[in-house]
Amino acid sequence: MNQVNRLAKGGRIDRGRPLTFSFNGQTCHGYTGDTLASALLANGVDIVNRSFKYSRPRGIVAAGAEEPNAIMQLGATEATQVPNVRATQQALFDGLCARSTNPHSGLLSTIGELFSPMIPPGFYYKTFMAPASMWMTYEKLIRKAAGLGRSPREIDPDHYEHSKQHCDVLVIGAGPAGLAAALAAGRSGARVILCDEQEELGGSLLCSREMLDGKQASVWVAAVVAELAGMDNVLLLPRTTANGLHDHQFVTLYERRTEHLGDRAPEVNGQQLARACMYHVRAAQIVLATGAHERPLVYAKNDVPGNLLAGAVSTYIRRYGVVPGKRLVVSTCHDDGYRAALDWAEAGHEVVAIVDARERADGHWIEMARAQGLNIIMGSAVIEAKGKNRVTGARIASIDVARFQTTGPASELSCDTIASSGGFSPVVHLSSHTNSRPVWREDILGFVPAELPGLTPVGGACGVYALGDVLKGGAEAGAEAAIGCGDTSASIDLPDVERLKTGEALGLYQVPHEKPTLRAPKQFVDLQNDVTAAAIELATREGFEAIEHVKRYTALGFGTDQGKLGNINGMAIAARCLNQTIADTGTTIFRPNYTPVGFGAIAGRHRRDLFDPERYTALHEWHRARGAKFEDVGQWKRPWYFPSNNEETMHDAVVRECRAVREKVGMLDASTLGKIDIQGKDVREFLGRIYTNGWEKLAVGKARYGLMCKDDGMVMDDGVTTCLADNHFLMTTTTGGAARVLEWLELWHQTEWPELDVSFTSVTDHWATMVITGPEARRLLAEVTDIDLDRDSFRFMDWRVGMVAGVPARVYRISFTGELSYEVNVQAHYAMHVCKTLFQHGDKYGLTPYGTETMHVLRAEKGFIIVGQETDGSVTPEDLGMQWCVGYNKPFSWIGKRSLTRPDTCREDRKQMVGLKPLDEMVVLQEGAQIVFDPQQPIPMTMVGHVTSSYYSPTLNHGFALALVKGGQKRIGERVYCPMTGGVTHAAEIVSPIFYDPKGERQNV
Amino acid sequence: MFYIHCPYCAEQRSEEEFHCMGQAHIQRPENPEAASDREWGEYLFFRDNPRGLHQEMWVHAAGCRKFFNVARNTVSYEIFETYRMGEQTSVTAGTTAHGREGQVEQVHKVRRVRA
Amino acid sequence: MSNVAIFEQRAADTIAAESPLHYSLHRHAVSAQGADPKEGSAVAMDERAFLGHLIVRGTAGVLRAAIKQVVGIALPETACGLNVEGGKSIQWLSPDEWLVILPPGEEFATENALRQALGDNAYAVVNVSGGQTVLTLSGPSAHEVLMKSTPCDVHPHAFPVGRGVSTVFAKTTVLLRRPDAKHWELVIRRSFADYLYRWLLDAGEEYGITTKHTENKDNNNE
């Protein structure tokens, strides 16, 4: 396509660097400096999309973030697809490949077009609600038809960055106010970040008619930007959207770092650049210089391509050298609307008429338009656009704004473009992200940000539009924000600005039509969500009076649009229908993100193998070399089982590992258990308060199992704690509970018992722990240690210090398998050496490494609980049958004790831990399976418990399980049932949870 | 994302370094055995959920691991004061007034968020 | 001597020891070709392995004199303080907790001497040498790598030499410290070491990050 609408000269584009791009498969041309939108307009593309609900043809309306129609799917390959890109924000690059998000009339689209009068607000709620079960099906169809863009189906080849920033002053927006603010703050020496969503810093000044110091405003911009770029204390971020403003001045900035360069982030010196970066900024002060969005007028068929914002028309002509049509009609109610006509005429195109709703006007721009002989029609407005795929004419009529009616017959002007402007709406979005409601100001006909600590709106963002005032306000706010951060004597000289004469603006939102709103052709308020004035009127008639309800019901300002163009008009229409003021009606508030943000930038470097920390023990490489399959336990990677070769199944490996431990000797890496070093004179007292059992009498050299409850009496953790010396204990915790238990100990010490002399230090990572367990454990260990392992001198639940494989070690005789066990603890640096040495000696004893699965089977055979498996925060020590571990007579009312006598905790029919033996010995019950007493009971059956652990036992040669069953401890010998999906019901007998070696003889040999 | 002044580290740190532990100043009954089931139940399970001023306990989990208290507005999320264990807040409901949107007009000077 | 059980945990030099980053460095070592890896790279990463790490707890009043006498460095008593001198350092961790880092092998003697000096006071000393290691970052882009990783302000004004904090880093926590104008130190936990190492390699890639392993104990008999 040819650039039929491109001017021969003018604009900030580089005609010496032409670019080629494709739109919906058609090849188009543009220049460096174009946005996708300006290039499409230059190529004469009228229809860029189909609308969301009614599938009407839509063209480009705006030139910035507020664009509602030109929403594109970008990407030359499947992997580089990016949905929901505003063409007005996408810089053109060579080879850019764009498609309309919703290009064709699909099936539902045709329905939408034909039956649009039958799709009222709330249509989806009303139509698709019943039956509720079908909503999922409807939703898929609706989403597909709605055309909301799609995510890539292949892995994104690019990478994304995060950067955490701190600054004294964050200036959001680099228009006149923002530049002045940044310069004032920057010169004082404060740490400043200046961001702007556009390609170039400068905002409105880049294509302004105003002169600064008698020169084009862009000259001043260039000088200021150059000075800021030279300051070490200033970070300049173009192409960077402040997409969210959160509590305590935390702002996220989304920098599209290389999206203007190509489909993929380019390589520089062999390094691929990041595609985008998310800055997490903590700012002491924020200067909100986000400017204002021009408000379109709401008139009939204002969505036909060729209806644009007046300011956008000026921007396309002055900044991009594109005139988006031949014959223009302007419809406005304030002075700035005239600028578009002046620019259009200067570009040599025909201005058919300027239609001004005011009775009279005599501002600077009006006089200039008169002087150029432009046709100005006062007291009137465009009430309806003509045409379908492109504007062919404008119907105008005189109107009475106060009475909301036309006052004379309509006449039709022939034109292909209608530029409308109803005034400006401050861009208050960010200010309301933390739930503060903007305030209506009648004098500027707009909502301004409410007062927020640390936030200063300047310029257009607070309704100040005269350029001189904007610059002054910006500079003052920048200097004020930087107070206390540097040299306060620094100041800036503001450029001279001619003060222009302006007339009063008229508050016009919806233009009255000859027909009542409900019968007039569609007057669009929110183009992106296809919300019309009639829809809002209908919503208010149906009883939706609160503005948030009107929004919800009509979809006004939903989704990626966030009400940039339509919201204020919507509020004004609702106010008119409800016969109240806009101030009384109020506004809805806006959410992050201001414009869409790529998921990649949210994830940053936290992806693939860096998505979450992987914690390794000191023996991790040994496990890998032995071919271990790993299991995630919290963030830890623990060996799950060790297949002896590639073919061995998990079942076979676990059977082999279990047998090795029961018959010979096995080795488990238990380094992940939490270990807390506790020192102080009051450790015994403290332990007695924290644990359910007693610690007064534990002798030096001995270890004891302990159970820990929350104060509600429910088990929270368990582990073995060792008395190293009178003032020195070592606590072990579950692998997953290590951090939680340490915090728990600190909590009670710091908040309730600060008088106790006790302190806690995590030594989890310091010690590596290898469990040597099985009948041959003693003979194996004896080969590598100088510790006397005689059963009568080193007894069960004792610990000793000595050398193991030449390394100083602390060895505990504690057992989680029920077999003779030694837990060898060495400083983690030496774990690999000790492990290798053990295996050098272990072959003749059949030493076998085993993983967590075998550990689970072996401990369950012994009826040992695992906190978090047998317990779920609702299980007491008594429910577990662990009364032996409860010190009922300890003097201090330890944590959880009082709760054990609450009526609910001493109920007899609580769920209690029992063993289950399936009647069919080959059955392994499913963990989590629900248990019933009566398998014949019709659904819903009375569930009386569930299976908590279930395995096949190679030692017992049958399946077995631990379970929580109502009143289970008194039901030993009774039968229960697990009805499974698919109609199978397994029967099992309630038995003691100790399946193996009930007297505990094997660990004591 | 809160910026919280840790009274022990004596500086502001980002929220991700902290855990909130719920309502502050919950007193464990002196003699639990003497507490009625109702009193004990209230200590265990009942917490305030005020609109406006609220005292919470936080812990500087990734920092100094100390517990401390925060006086915070649950509507505006403004933090009036942080103070050490064993200290009492100087902010009371009386010193704050509820504005139109439930925002507390703050009497206390806000600690200027400054790096 | 207090009633606490301690013993020399270090083995003879003939026993192979592995630092927390032993395998990470072997797996992913990146160094500039044919030159000192520090030259020409905007970020260089080193491990200072096998140092002695002691956690010391107690009030400043109790510890002040003993620390000065035994370690030879003043106890940093203001929050986030770090004192470094002659290959040793002491970092404030909380109002009653400090980290003392010593040359390899000195931790047992230091612990004994501290216990001797502190007598019957309320305090604790814990040897954590096996559980953590020190990673140093240097080079002109080191602080850029940090800014990708931690919410802490690492601007030289906000993070002067002699400051050390415990903070969030990537998705875990580290002690981040500035012992001198040229280096940043990360004291990291053993189990997280490989994750953090991979994180730093990834974050430092654009600056051509290089690694160099400084083992204070050259006894890898692999």
mmCIF file with all atom_site columns, C-alpha atoms in Angstrom, chain A residues 462-554:
data_model
loop_
_atom_site.group_PDB
_atom_site.id
_atom_site.type_symbol
_atom_site.label_atom_id
_atom_site.label_alt_id
_atom_site.label_comp_id
_atom_site.label_asym_id
_atom_site.label_entity_id
_atom_site.label_seq_id
_atom_site.pdbx_PDB_ins_code
_atom_site.Cartn_x
_atom_site.Cartn_y
_atom_site.Cartn_z
_atom_site.occupancy
_atom_site.B_iso_or_equiv
_atom_site.pdbx_formal_charge
_atom_site.auth_seq_id
_atom_site.auth_comp_id
_atom_site.auth_asym_id
_atom_site.auth_atom_id
_atom_site.pdbx_PDB_model_num
ATOM 1  C CA . CYS A 1 462 ? -4.628  18.242 38.026 1.00 0.00 ? 462 CYS A CA 1
ATOM 2  C CA . GLY A 1 463 ? -6.517  20.233 35.420 1.00 0.00 ? 463 GLY A CA 1
ATOM 3  C CA . VAL A 1 464 ? -3.938  22.943 34.690 1.00 0.00 ? 464 VAL A CA 1
ATOM 4  C CA . TYR A 1 465 ? -3.712  23.441 30.948 1.00 0.00 ? 465 TYR A CA 1
ATOM 5  C CA . ALA A 1 466 ? -2.164  26.865 30.202 1.00 0.00 ? 466 ALA A CA 1
ATOM 6  C CA . LEU A 1 467 ? 1.408   26.033 29.195 1.00 0.00 ? 467 LEU A CA 1
ATOM 7  C CA . GLY A 1 468 ? 3.044   28.720 31.331 1.00 0.00 ? 468 GLY A CA 1
ATOM 8  C CA . ASP A 1 469 ? 1.178   27.510 34.414 1.00 0.00 ? 469 ASP A CA 1
ATOM 9  C CA . VAL A 1 470 ? 1.984   23.900 33.589 1.00 0.00 ? 470 VAL A CA 1
ATOM 10 C CA . LEU A 1 471 ? 5.726   24.579 33.438 1.00 0.00 ? 471 LEU A CA 1
ATOM 11 C CA . LYS A 1 472 ? 5.683   26.674 36.590 1.00 0.00 ? 472 LYS A CA 1
ATOM 12 C CA . GLY A 1 473 ? 3.637   24.132 38.530 1.00 0.00 ? 473 GLY A CA 1
ATOM 13 C CA . GLY A 1 474 ? 5.908   21.321 37.410 1.00 0.00 ? 474 GLY A CA 1
ATOM 14 C CA . ALA A 1 475 ? 9.085   23.142 38.407 1.00 0.00 ? 475 ALA A CA 1
ATOM 15 C CA . GLU A 1 476 ? 7.670   24.045 41.800 1.00 0.00 ? 476 GLU A CA 1
ATOM 16 C CA . ALA A 1 477 ? 6.516   20.518 42.500 1.00 0.00 ? 477 ALA A CA 1
ATOM 17 C CA . GLY A 1 478 ? 9.897   19.098 41.434 1.00 0.00 ? 478 GLY A CA 1
ATOM 18 C CA . ALA A 1 479 ? 11.797  21.485 43.692 1.00 0.00 ? 479 ALA A CA 1
ATOM 19 C CA . GLU A 1 480 ? 9.429   20.868 46.595 1.00 0.00 ? 480 GLU A CA 1
ATOM 20 C CA . ALA A 1 481 ? 9.683   17.094 46.234 1.00 0.00 ? 481 ALA A CA 1
ATOM 21 C CA . ALA A 1 482 ? 13.473  17.287 46.309 1.00 0.00 ? 482 ALA A CA 1
ATOM 22 C CA . ILE A 1 483 ? 13.667  19.293 49.527 1.00 0.00 ? 483 ILE A CA 1
ATOM 23 C CA . GLY A 1 484 ? 16.056  17.659 51.931 1.00 0.00 ? 484 GLY A CA 1
ATOM 24 C CA . CYS A 1 485 ? 17.784  15.623 49.248 1.00 0.00 ? 485 CYS A CA 1
ATOM 25 C CA . GLY A 1 486 ? 20.452  17.971 48.041 1.00 0.00 ? 486 GLY A CA 1
ATOM 26 C CA . ASP A 1 487 ? 21.269  21.529 47.138 1.00 0.00 ? 487 ASP A CA 1
ATOM 27 C CA . THR A 1 488 ? 18.125  23.557 47.692 1.00 0.00 ? 488 THR A CA 1
ATOM 28 C CA . SER A 1 489 ? 19.551  26.685 46.120 1.00 0.00 ? 489 SER A CA 1
ATOM 29 C CA . ALA A 1 490 ? 19.410  25.118 42.680 1.00 0.00 ? 490 ALA A CA 1
ATOM 30 C CA . SER A 1 491 ? 16.655  26.515 40.544 1.00 0.00 ? 491 SER A CA 1
ATOM 31 C CA . ILE A 1 492 ? 15.569  26.534 36.958 1.00 0.00 ? 492 ILE A CA 1
ATOM 32 C CA . ASP A 1 493 ? 14.720  29.395 34.622 1.00 0.00 ? 493 ASP A CA 1
ATOM 33 C CA . LEU A 1 494 ? 11.425  28.718 33.002 1.00 0.00 ? 494 LEU A CA 1
ATOM 34 C CA . PRO A 1 495 ? 11.133  29.569 29.323 1.00 0.00 ? 495 PRO A CA 1
ATOM 35 C CA . ASP A 1 496 ? 8.988   32.472 28.219 1.00 0.00 ? 496 ASP A CA 1
ATOM 36 C CA . VAL A 1 497 ? 5.525   31.485 27.106 1.00 0.00 ? 497 VAL A CA 1
ATOM 37 C CA . GLU A 1 498 ? 3.021   33.739 25.467 1.00 0.00 ? 498 GLU A CA 1
ATOM 38 C CA . ARG A 1 499 ? -0.139  33.794 27.555 1.00 0.00 ? 499 ARG A CA 1
ATOM 39 C CA . LEU A 1 500 ? -2.955  33.043 25.154 1.00 0.00 ? 500 LEU A CA 1
ATOM 40 C CA . LYS A 1 501 ? -6.425  34.394 25.474 1.00 0.00 ? 501 LYS A CA 1
ATOM 41 C CA . THR A 1 502 ? -8.901  31.583 26.094 1.00 0.00 ? 502 THR A CA 1
ATOM 42 C CA . GLY A 1 503 ? -12.649 31.562 26.383 1.00 0.00 ? 503 GLY A CA 1
ATOM 43 C CA . GLU A 1 504 ? -14.711 29.573 28.846 1.00 0.00 ? 504 GLU A CA 1
ATOM 44 C CA . ALA A 1 505 ? -15.364 25.961 27.995 1.00 0.00 ? 505 ALA A CA 1
ATOM 45 C CA . LEU A 1 506 ? -18.834 24.458 27.887 1.00 0.00 ? 506 LEU A CA 1
ATOM 46 C CA . GLY A 1 507 ? -19.601 21.187 29.651 1.00 0.00 ? 507 GLY A CA 1
ATOM 47 C CA . LEU A 1 508 ? -20.845 19.012 26.810 1.00 0.00 ? 508 LEU A CA 1
ATOM 48 C CA . TYR A 1 509 ? -20.632 15.219 26.942 1.00 0.00 ? 509 TYR A CA 1
ATOM 49 C CA . GLN A 1 510 ? -23.443 13.535 25.080 1.00 0.00 ? 510 GLN A CA 1
ATOM 50 C CA . VAL A 1 511 ? -24.777 15.568 22.168 1.00 0.00 ? 511 VAL A CA 1
ATOM 51 C CA . PRO A 1 512 ? -28.576 15.572 21.970 1.00 0.00 ? 512 PRO A CA 1
ATOM 52 C CA . HIS A 1 513 ? -30.068 13.935 18.883 1.00 0.00 ? 513 HIS A CA 1
ATOM 53 C CA . GLU A 1 514 ? -33.442 14.664 17.301 1.00 0.00 ? 514 GLU A CA 1
ATOM 54 C CA . LYS A 1 515 ? -34.580 11.300 18.576 1.00 0.00 ? 515 LYS A CA 1
ATOM 55 C CA . PRO A 1 516 ? -34.457 10.247 22.199 1.00 0.00 ? 516 PRO A CA 1
ATOM 56 C CA . THR A 1 517 ? -31.283 8.439  23.165 1.00 0.00 ? 517 THR A CA 1
ATOM 57 C CA . LEU A 1 518 ? -32.913 5.016  23.207 1.00 0.00 ? 518 LEU A CA 1
ATOM 58 C CA . ARG A 1 519 ? -34.161 5.386  19.631 1.00 0.00 ? 519 ARG A CA 1
ATOM 59 C CA . ALA A 1 520 ? -31.364 7.409  18.071 1.00 0.00 ? 520 ALA A CA 1
ATOM 60 C CA . PRO A 1 521 ? -28.608 5.610  16.168 1.00 0.00 ? 521 PRO A CA 1
ATOM 61 C CA . LYS A 1 522 ? -25.983 4.253  18.552 1.00 0.00 ? 522 LYS A CA 1
ATOM 62 C CA . GLN A 1 523 ? -24.042 6.909  20.429 1.00 0.00 ? 523 GLN A CA 1
ATOM 63 C CA . PHE A 1 524 ? -20.908 5.232  21.718 1.00 0.00 ? 524 PHE A CA 1
ATOM 64 C CA . VAL A 1 525 ? -19.436 6.061  25.102 1.00 0.00 ? 525 VAL A CA 1
ATOM 65 C CA . ASP A 1 526 ? -16.899 3.246  25.441 1.00 0.00 ? 526 ASP A CA 1
ATOM 66 C CA . LEU A 1 527 ? -15.744 2.127  22.021 1.00 0.00 ? 527 LEU A CA 1
ATOM 67 C CA . GLN A 1 528 ? -13.592 -0.732 23.279 1.00 0.00 ? 528 GLN A CA 1
ATOM 68 C CA . ASN A 1 529 ? -16.391 -2.385 25.236 1.00 0.00 ? 529 ASN A CA 1
ATOM 69 C CA . ASP A 1 530 ? -19.191 -1.255 22.883 1.00 0.00 ? 530 ASP A CA 1
ATOM 70 C CA . VAL A 1 531 ? -21.078 0.632  25.587 1.00 0.00 ? 531 VAL A CA 1
ATOM 71 C CA . THR A 1 532 ? -23.585 3.183  24.291 1.00 0.00 ? 532 THR A CA 1
ATOM 72 C CA . ALA A 1 533 ? -25.342 6.142  25.873 1.00 0.00 ? 533 ALA A CA 1
ATOM 73 C CA . ALA A 1 534 ? -28.572 4.170  25.548 1.00 0.00 ? 534 ALA A CA 1
ATOM 74 C CA . ALA A 1 535 ? -27.068 1.302  27.520 1.00 0.00 ? 535 ALA A CA 1
ATOM 75 C CA . ILE A 1 536 ? -26.206 3.626  30.387 1.00 0.00 ? 536 ILE A CA 1
ATOM 76 C CA . GLU A 1 537 ? -29.651 5.183  30.287 1.00 0.00 ? 537 GLU A CA 1
ATOM 77 C CA . LEU A 1 538 ? -31.210 1.721  30.327 1.00 0.00 ? 538 LEU A CA 1
ATOM 78 C CA . ALA A 1 539 ? -29.027 0.648  33.221 1.00 0.00 ? 539 ALA A CA 1
ATOM 79 C CA . THR A 1 540 ? -30.168 3.605  35.301 1.00 0.00 ? 540 THR A CA 1
ATOM 80 C CA . ARG A 1 541 ? -33.790 2.846  34.406 1.00 0.00 ? 541 ARG A CA 1
ATOM 81 C CA . GLU A 1 542 ? -33.322 -0.736 35.526 1.00 0.00 ? 542 GLU A CA 1
ATOM 82 C CA . GLY A 1 543 ? -32.337 0.556  38.932 1.00 0.00 ? 543 GLY A CA 1
ATOM 83 C CA . PHE A 1 544 ? -28.581 0.660  38.763 1.00 0.00 ? 544 PHE A CA 1
ATOM 84 C CA . GLU A 1 545 ? -27.901 3.969  40.456 1.00 0.00 ? 545 GLU A CA 1
ATOM 85 C CA . ALA A 1 546 ? -24.509 3.595  42.080 1.00 0.00 ? 546 ALA A CA 1
ATOM 86 C CA . ILE A 1 547 ? -21.903 4.353  39.448 1.00 0.00 ? 547 ILE A CA 1
ATOM 87 C CA . GLU A 1 548 ? -19.964 1.183  40.277 1.00 0.00 ? 548 GLU A CA 1
ATOM 88 C CA . HIS A 1 549 ? -23.100 -0.821 39.507 1.00 0.00 ? 549 HIS A CA 1
ATOM 89 C CA . VAL A 1 550 ? -23.647 1.014  36.237 1.00 0.00 ? 550 VAL A CA 1
ATOM 90 C CA . LYS A 1 551 ? -20.090 0.183  35.295 1.00 0.00 ? 551 LYS A CA 1
ATOM 91 C CA . ARG A 1 552 ? -20.456 -3.480 36.233 1.00 0.00 ? 552 ARG A CA 1
ATOM 92 C CA . TYR A 1 553 ? -23.754 -3.838 34.387 1.00 0.00 ? 553 TYR A CA 1
ATOM 93 C CA . THR A 1 554 ? -22.741 -2.126 31.166 1.00 0.00 ? 554 THR A CA 1
#
